[in-house]
PDB file of C-alpha atoms in Angstrom:
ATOM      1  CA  UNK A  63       0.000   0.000   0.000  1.00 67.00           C
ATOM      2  CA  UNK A  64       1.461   3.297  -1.160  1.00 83.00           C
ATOM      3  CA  UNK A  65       0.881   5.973   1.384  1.00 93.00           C
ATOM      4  CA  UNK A  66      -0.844   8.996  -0.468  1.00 96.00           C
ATOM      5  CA  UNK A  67       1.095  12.363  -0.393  1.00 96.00           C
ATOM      6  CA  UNK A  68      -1.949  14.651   0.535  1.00 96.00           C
ATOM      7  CA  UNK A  69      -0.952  12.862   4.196  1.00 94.00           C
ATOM      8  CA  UNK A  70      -4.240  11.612   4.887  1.00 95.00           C
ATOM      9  CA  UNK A  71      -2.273   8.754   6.748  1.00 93.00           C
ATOM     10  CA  UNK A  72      -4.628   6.125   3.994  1.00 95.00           C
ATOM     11  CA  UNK A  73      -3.187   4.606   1.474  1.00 95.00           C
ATOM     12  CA  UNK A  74      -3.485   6.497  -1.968  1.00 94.00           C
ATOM     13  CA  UNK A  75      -6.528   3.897  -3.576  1.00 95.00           C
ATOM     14  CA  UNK A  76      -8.218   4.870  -0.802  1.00 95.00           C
ATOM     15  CA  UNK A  77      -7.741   8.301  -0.107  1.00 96.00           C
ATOM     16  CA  UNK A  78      -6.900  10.559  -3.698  1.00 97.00           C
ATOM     17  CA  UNK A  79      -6.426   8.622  -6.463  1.00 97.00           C
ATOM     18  CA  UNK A  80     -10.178   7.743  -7.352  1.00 97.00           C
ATOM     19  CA  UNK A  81     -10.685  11.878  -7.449  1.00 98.00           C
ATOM     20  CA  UNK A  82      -7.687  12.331  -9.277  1.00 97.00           C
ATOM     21  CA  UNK A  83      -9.111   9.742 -11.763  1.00 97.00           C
ATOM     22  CA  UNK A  84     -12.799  11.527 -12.062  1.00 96.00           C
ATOM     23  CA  UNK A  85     -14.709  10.624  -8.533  1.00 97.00           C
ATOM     24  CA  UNK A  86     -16.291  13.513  -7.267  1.00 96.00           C
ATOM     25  CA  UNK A  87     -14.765  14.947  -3.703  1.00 97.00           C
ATOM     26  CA  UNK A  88     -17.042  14.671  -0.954  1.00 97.00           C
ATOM     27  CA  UNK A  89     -15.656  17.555   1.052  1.00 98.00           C
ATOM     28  CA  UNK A  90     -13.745  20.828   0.566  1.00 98.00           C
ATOM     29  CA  UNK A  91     -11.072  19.204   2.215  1.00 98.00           C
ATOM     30  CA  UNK A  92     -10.866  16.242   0.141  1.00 98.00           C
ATOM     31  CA  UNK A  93     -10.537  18.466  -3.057  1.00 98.00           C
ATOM     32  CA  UNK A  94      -7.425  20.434  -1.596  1.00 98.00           C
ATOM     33  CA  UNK A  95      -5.540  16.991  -0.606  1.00 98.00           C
ATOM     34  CA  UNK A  96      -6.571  15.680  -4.044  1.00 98.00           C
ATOM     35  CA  UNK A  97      -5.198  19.171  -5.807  1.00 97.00           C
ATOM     36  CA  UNK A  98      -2.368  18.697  -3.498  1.00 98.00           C
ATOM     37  CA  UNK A  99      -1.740  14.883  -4.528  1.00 97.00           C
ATOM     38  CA  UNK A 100      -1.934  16.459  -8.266  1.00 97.00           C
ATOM     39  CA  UNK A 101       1.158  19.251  -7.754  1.00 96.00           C
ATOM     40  CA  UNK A 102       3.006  16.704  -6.696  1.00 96.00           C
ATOM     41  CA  UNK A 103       2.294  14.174  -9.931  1.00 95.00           C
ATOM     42  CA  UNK A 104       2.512  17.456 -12.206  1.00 95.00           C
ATOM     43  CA  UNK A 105      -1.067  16.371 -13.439  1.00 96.00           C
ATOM     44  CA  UNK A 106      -1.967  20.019 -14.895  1.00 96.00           C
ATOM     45  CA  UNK A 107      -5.035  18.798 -15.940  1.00 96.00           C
ATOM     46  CA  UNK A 108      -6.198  17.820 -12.927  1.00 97.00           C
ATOM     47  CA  UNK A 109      -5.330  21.468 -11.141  1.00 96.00           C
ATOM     48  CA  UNK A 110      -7.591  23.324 -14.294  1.00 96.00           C
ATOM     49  CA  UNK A 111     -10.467  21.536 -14.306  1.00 96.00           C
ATOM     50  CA  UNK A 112     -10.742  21.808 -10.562  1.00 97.00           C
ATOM     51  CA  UNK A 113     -10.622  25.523 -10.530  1.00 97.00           C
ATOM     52  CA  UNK A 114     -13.983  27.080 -10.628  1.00 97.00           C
ATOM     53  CA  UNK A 115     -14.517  29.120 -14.129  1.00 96.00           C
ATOM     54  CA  UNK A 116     -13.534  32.625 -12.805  1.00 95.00           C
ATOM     55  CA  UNK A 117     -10.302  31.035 -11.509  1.00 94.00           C
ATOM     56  CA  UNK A 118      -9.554  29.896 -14.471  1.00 93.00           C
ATOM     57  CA  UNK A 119      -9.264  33.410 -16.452  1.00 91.00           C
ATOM     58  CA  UNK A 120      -6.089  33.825 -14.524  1.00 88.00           C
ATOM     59  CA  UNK A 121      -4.883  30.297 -14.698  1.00 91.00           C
ATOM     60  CA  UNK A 122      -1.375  30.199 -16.295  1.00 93.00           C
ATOM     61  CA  UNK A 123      -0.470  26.789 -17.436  1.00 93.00           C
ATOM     62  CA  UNK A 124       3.158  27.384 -18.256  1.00 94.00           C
ATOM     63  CA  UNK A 125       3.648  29.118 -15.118  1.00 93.00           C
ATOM     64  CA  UNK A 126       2.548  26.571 -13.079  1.00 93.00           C
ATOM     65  CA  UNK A 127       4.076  23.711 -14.472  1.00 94.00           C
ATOM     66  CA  UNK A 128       7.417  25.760 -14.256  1.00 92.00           C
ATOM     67  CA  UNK A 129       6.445  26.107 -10.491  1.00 89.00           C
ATOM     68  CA  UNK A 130       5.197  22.408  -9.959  1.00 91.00           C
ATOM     69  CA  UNK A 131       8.438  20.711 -12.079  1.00 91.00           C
ATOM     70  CA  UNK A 132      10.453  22.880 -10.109  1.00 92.00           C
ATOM     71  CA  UNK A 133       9.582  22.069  -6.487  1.00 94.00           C
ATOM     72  CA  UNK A 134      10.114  19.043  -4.361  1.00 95.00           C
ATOM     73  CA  UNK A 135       7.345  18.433  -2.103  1.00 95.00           C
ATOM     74  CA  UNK A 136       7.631  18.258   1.696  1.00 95.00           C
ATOM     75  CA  UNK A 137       4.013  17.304   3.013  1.00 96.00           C
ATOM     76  CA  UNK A 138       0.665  19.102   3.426  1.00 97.00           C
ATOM     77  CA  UNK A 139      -0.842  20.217   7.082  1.00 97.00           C
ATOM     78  CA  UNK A 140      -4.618  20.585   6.860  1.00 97.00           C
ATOM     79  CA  UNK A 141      -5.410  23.363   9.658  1.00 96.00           C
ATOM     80  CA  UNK A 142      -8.770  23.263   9.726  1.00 96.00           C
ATOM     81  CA  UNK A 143     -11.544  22.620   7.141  1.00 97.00           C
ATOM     82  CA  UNK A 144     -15.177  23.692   6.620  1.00 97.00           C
ATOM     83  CA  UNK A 145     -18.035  22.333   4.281  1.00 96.00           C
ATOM     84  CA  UNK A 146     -19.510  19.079   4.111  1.00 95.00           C
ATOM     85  CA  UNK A 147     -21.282  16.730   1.246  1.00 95.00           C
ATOM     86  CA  UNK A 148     -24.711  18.818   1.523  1.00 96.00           C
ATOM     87  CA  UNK A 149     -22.994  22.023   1.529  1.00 97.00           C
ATOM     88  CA  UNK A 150     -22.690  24.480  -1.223  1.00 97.00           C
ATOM     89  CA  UNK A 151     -19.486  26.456   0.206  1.00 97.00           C
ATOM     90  CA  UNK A 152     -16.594  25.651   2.210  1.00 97.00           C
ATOM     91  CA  UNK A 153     -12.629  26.597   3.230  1.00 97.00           C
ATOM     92  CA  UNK A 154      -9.579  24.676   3.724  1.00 97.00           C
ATOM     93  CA  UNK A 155      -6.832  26.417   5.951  1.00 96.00           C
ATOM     94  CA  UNK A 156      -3.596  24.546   5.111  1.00 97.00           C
ATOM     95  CA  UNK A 157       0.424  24.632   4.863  1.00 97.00           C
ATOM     96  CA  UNK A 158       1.766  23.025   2.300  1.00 96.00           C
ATOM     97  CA  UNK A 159       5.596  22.832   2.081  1.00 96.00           C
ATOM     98  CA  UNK A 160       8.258  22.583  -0.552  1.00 95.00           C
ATOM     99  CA  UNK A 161      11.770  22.830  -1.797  1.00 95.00           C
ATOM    100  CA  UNK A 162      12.297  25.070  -4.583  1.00 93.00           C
ATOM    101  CA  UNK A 163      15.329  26.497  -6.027  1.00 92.00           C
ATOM    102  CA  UNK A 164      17.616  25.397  -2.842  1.00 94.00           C
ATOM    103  CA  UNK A 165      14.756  27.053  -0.450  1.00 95.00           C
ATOM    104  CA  UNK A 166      12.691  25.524   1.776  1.00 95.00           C
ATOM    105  CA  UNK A 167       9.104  27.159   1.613  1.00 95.00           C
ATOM    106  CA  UNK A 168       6.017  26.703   3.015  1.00 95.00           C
ATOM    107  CA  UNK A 169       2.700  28.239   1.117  1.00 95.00           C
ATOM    108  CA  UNK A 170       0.311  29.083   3.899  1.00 96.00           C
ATOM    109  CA  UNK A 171      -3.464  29.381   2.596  1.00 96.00           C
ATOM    110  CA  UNK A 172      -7.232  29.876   3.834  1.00 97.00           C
ATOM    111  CA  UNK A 173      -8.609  28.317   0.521  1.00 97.00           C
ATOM    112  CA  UNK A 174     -12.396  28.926  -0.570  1.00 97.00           C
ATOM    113  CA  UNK A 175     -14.420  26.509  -2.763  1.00 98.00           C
ATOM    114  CA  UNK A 176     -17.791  25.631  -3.396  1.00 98.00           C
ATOM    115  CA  UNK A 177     -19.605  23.440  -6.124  1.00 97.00           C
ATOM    116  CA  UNK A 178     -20.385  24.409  -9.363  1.00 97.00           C
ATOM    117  CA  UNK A 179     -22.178  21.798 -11.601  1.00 96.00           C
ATOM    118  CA  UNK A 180     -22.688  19.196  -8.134  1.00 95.00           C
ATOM    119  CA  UNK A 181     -18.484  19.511  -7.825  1.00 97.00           C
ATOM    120  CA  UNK A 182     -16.241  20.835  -5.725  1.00 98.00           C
ATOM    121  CA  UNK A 183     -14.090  23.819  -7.127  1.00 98.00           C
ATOM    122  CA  UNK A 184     -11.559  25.741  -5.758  1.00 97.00           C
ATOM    123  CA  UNK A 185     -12.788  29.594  -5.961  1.00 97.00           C
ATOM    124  CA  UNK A 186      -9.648  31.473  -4.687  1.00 96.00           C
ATOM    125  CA  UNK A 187      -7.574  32.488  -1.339  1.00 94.00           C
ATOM    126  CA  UNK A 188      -6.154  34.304   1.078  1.00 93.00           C
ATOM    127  CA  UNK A 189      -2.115  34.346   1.937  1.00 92.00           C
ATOM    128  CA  UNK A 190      -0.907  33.939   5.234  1.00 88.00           C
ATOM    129  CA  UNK A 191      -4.415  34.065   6.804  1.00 83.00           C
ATOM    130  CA  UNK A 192      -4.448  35.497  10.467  1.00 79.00           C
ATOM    131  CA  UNK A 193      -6.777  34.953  13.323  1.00 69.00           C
ATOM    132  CA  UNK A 194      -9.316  37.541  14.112  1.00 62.00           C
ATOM    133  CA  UNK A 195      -8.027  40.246  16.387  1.00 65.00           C
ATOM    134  CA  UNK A 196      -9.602  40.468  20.079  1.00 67.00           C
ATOM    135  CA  UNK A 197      -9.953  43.938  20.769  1.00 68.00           C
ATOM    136  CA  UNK A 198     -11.360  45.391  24.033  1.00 70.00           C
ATOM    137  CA  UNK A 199     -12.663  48.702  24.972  1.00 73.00           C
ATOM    138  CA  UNK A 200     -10.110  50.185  27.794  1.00 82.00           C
ATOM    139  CA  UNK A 201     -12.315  51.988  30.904  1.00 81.00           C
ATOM    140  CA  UNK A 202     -10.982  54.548  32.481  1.00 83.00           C
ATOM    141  CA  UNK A 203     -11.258  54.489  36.196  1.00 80.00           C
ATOM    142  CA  UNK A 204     -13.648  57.539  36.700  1.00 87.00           C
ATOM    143  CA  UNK A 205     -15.850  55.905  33.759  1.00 85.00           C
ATOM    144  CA  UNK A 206     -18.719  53.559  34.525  1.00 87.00           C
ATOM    145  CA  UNK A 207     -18.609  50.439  35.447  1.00 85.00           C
ATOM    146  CA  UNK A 208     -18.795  48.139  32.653  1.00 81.00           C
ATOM    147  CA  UNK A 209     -21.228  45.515  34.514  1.00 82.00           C
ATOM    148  CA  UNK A 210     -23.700  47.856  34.780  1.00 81.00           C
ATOM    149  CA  UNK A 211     -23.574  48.316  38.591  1.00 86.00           C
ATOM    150  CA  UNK A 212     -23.731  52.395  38.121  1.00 85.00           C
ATOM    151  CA  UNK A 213     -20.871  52.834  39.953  1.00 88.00           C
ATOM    152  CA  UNK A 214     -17.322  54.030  38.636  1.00 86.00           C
ATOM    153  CA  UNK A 215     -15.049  51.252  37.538  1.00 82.00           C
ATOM    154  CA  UNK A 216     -12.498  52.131  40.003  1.00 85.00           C
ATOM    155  CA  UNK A 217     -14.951  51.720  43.123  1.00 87.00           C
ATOM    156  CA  UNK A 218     -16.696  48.610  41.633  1.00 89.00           C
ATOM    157  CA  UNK A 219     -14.813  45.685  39.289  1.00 85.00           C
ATOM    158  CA  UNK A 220     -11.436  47.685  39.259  1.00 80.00           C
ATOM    159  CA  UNK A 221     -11.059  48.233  42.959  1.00 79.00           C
TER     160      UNK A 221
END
C-alpha cells in the first residue's frame, strides 16, 4: 500500500487517487488533498479543471508547471476545514511545504471553494491568513462600570 502524499495517513486507492481519476470529492477538504496529490504528480489537468470558471481566467499553465516541475514536495498540514457533502461552500486552511530552487518554503493558505455543476471547485484564497483580532474597549477608572452596577469602575470591578 502506497501511502498517499496529501498525508491523509490512507493509502493512496483509498484516499486521492479515485478523485484524481474523475470521482467527485465529498468535502472541501478532500478536493485540496486531491489538488495537493496532483502538484506533486505534475497532473496540470487535474489542477484546471478543478478551478472554478472565474479562476480559471487567470490560470497560467506554463507558469505553473514551471512552479510544480520545479519544487520538491515536503508534506501538506490541513489546519482546519469547513463544508460538508450537503454544503454548497466551504474553506480549507492549510500549509503546504516545498523545496524550490535550494529554499525551503512553506505556502500558507485559507482556501475557498464551493460546487459548481454538483463539484467541488476551488474559488480562490487568502495568503498567510491570520486569526481575528480580540480587541477590548479600555475603561478609564472615573468611567462607569462596565457591569452595569452604576458605579465608577475604580470603586466597583477595578477596585
Amino acid at each position: 500500500m502506497t501511502s498517499c502524499p496529501c498525508g491523509s495517513g490512507r493509502g493512496s486507492d483509498a484516499c486521492c487517487a479515485p478523485i484524481l481519476a474523475g470521482a467527485a470529492a465529498p468535502t472541501p477538504e478532500a478536493l485540496m488533498r486531491s489538488r495537493y496529490t496532483a502538484f506533486t504528480q505534475a497532473d496540470l489537468d487535474y489542477l484546471e479543471t478543478t478551478l472554478a470558471p472565474e479562476a480559471r481566467e487567470d490560470y497560467d499553465r506554463a507558469e505553473t508547471e514551471t512552479w510544480v516541475k520545479g519544487a520538491d514536495w515536503r508534506g501538506l498540514e490541513v489546519r482546519a476545514a469547513t463544508g460538508g457533502p450537503d454544503d454548497e461552500s466551504g474553506t480549507v486552511e492549510f500549509v503546504a511545504r516545498y523545496k524550490f530552487q535550494g529554499k525551503i518554503l512553506a505556502h500558507h493558505e485559507l482556501g475557498r471553494f464551493r460546487k459548481h455543476e454538483g463539484r467541488w471547485v476551488y474559488v480562490d484564497g487568502v495568503m498567510n491568513p491570520r486569526p481575528a483580532t480580540r480587541t477590548t474597549e479600555k475603561v478609564g477608572r472615573n468611567d462607569p462600570c462596565p457591569c452595569g452596577s452604576g458605579q465608577k469602575f475604580k470603586k466597583c470591578c477595578g477596585a
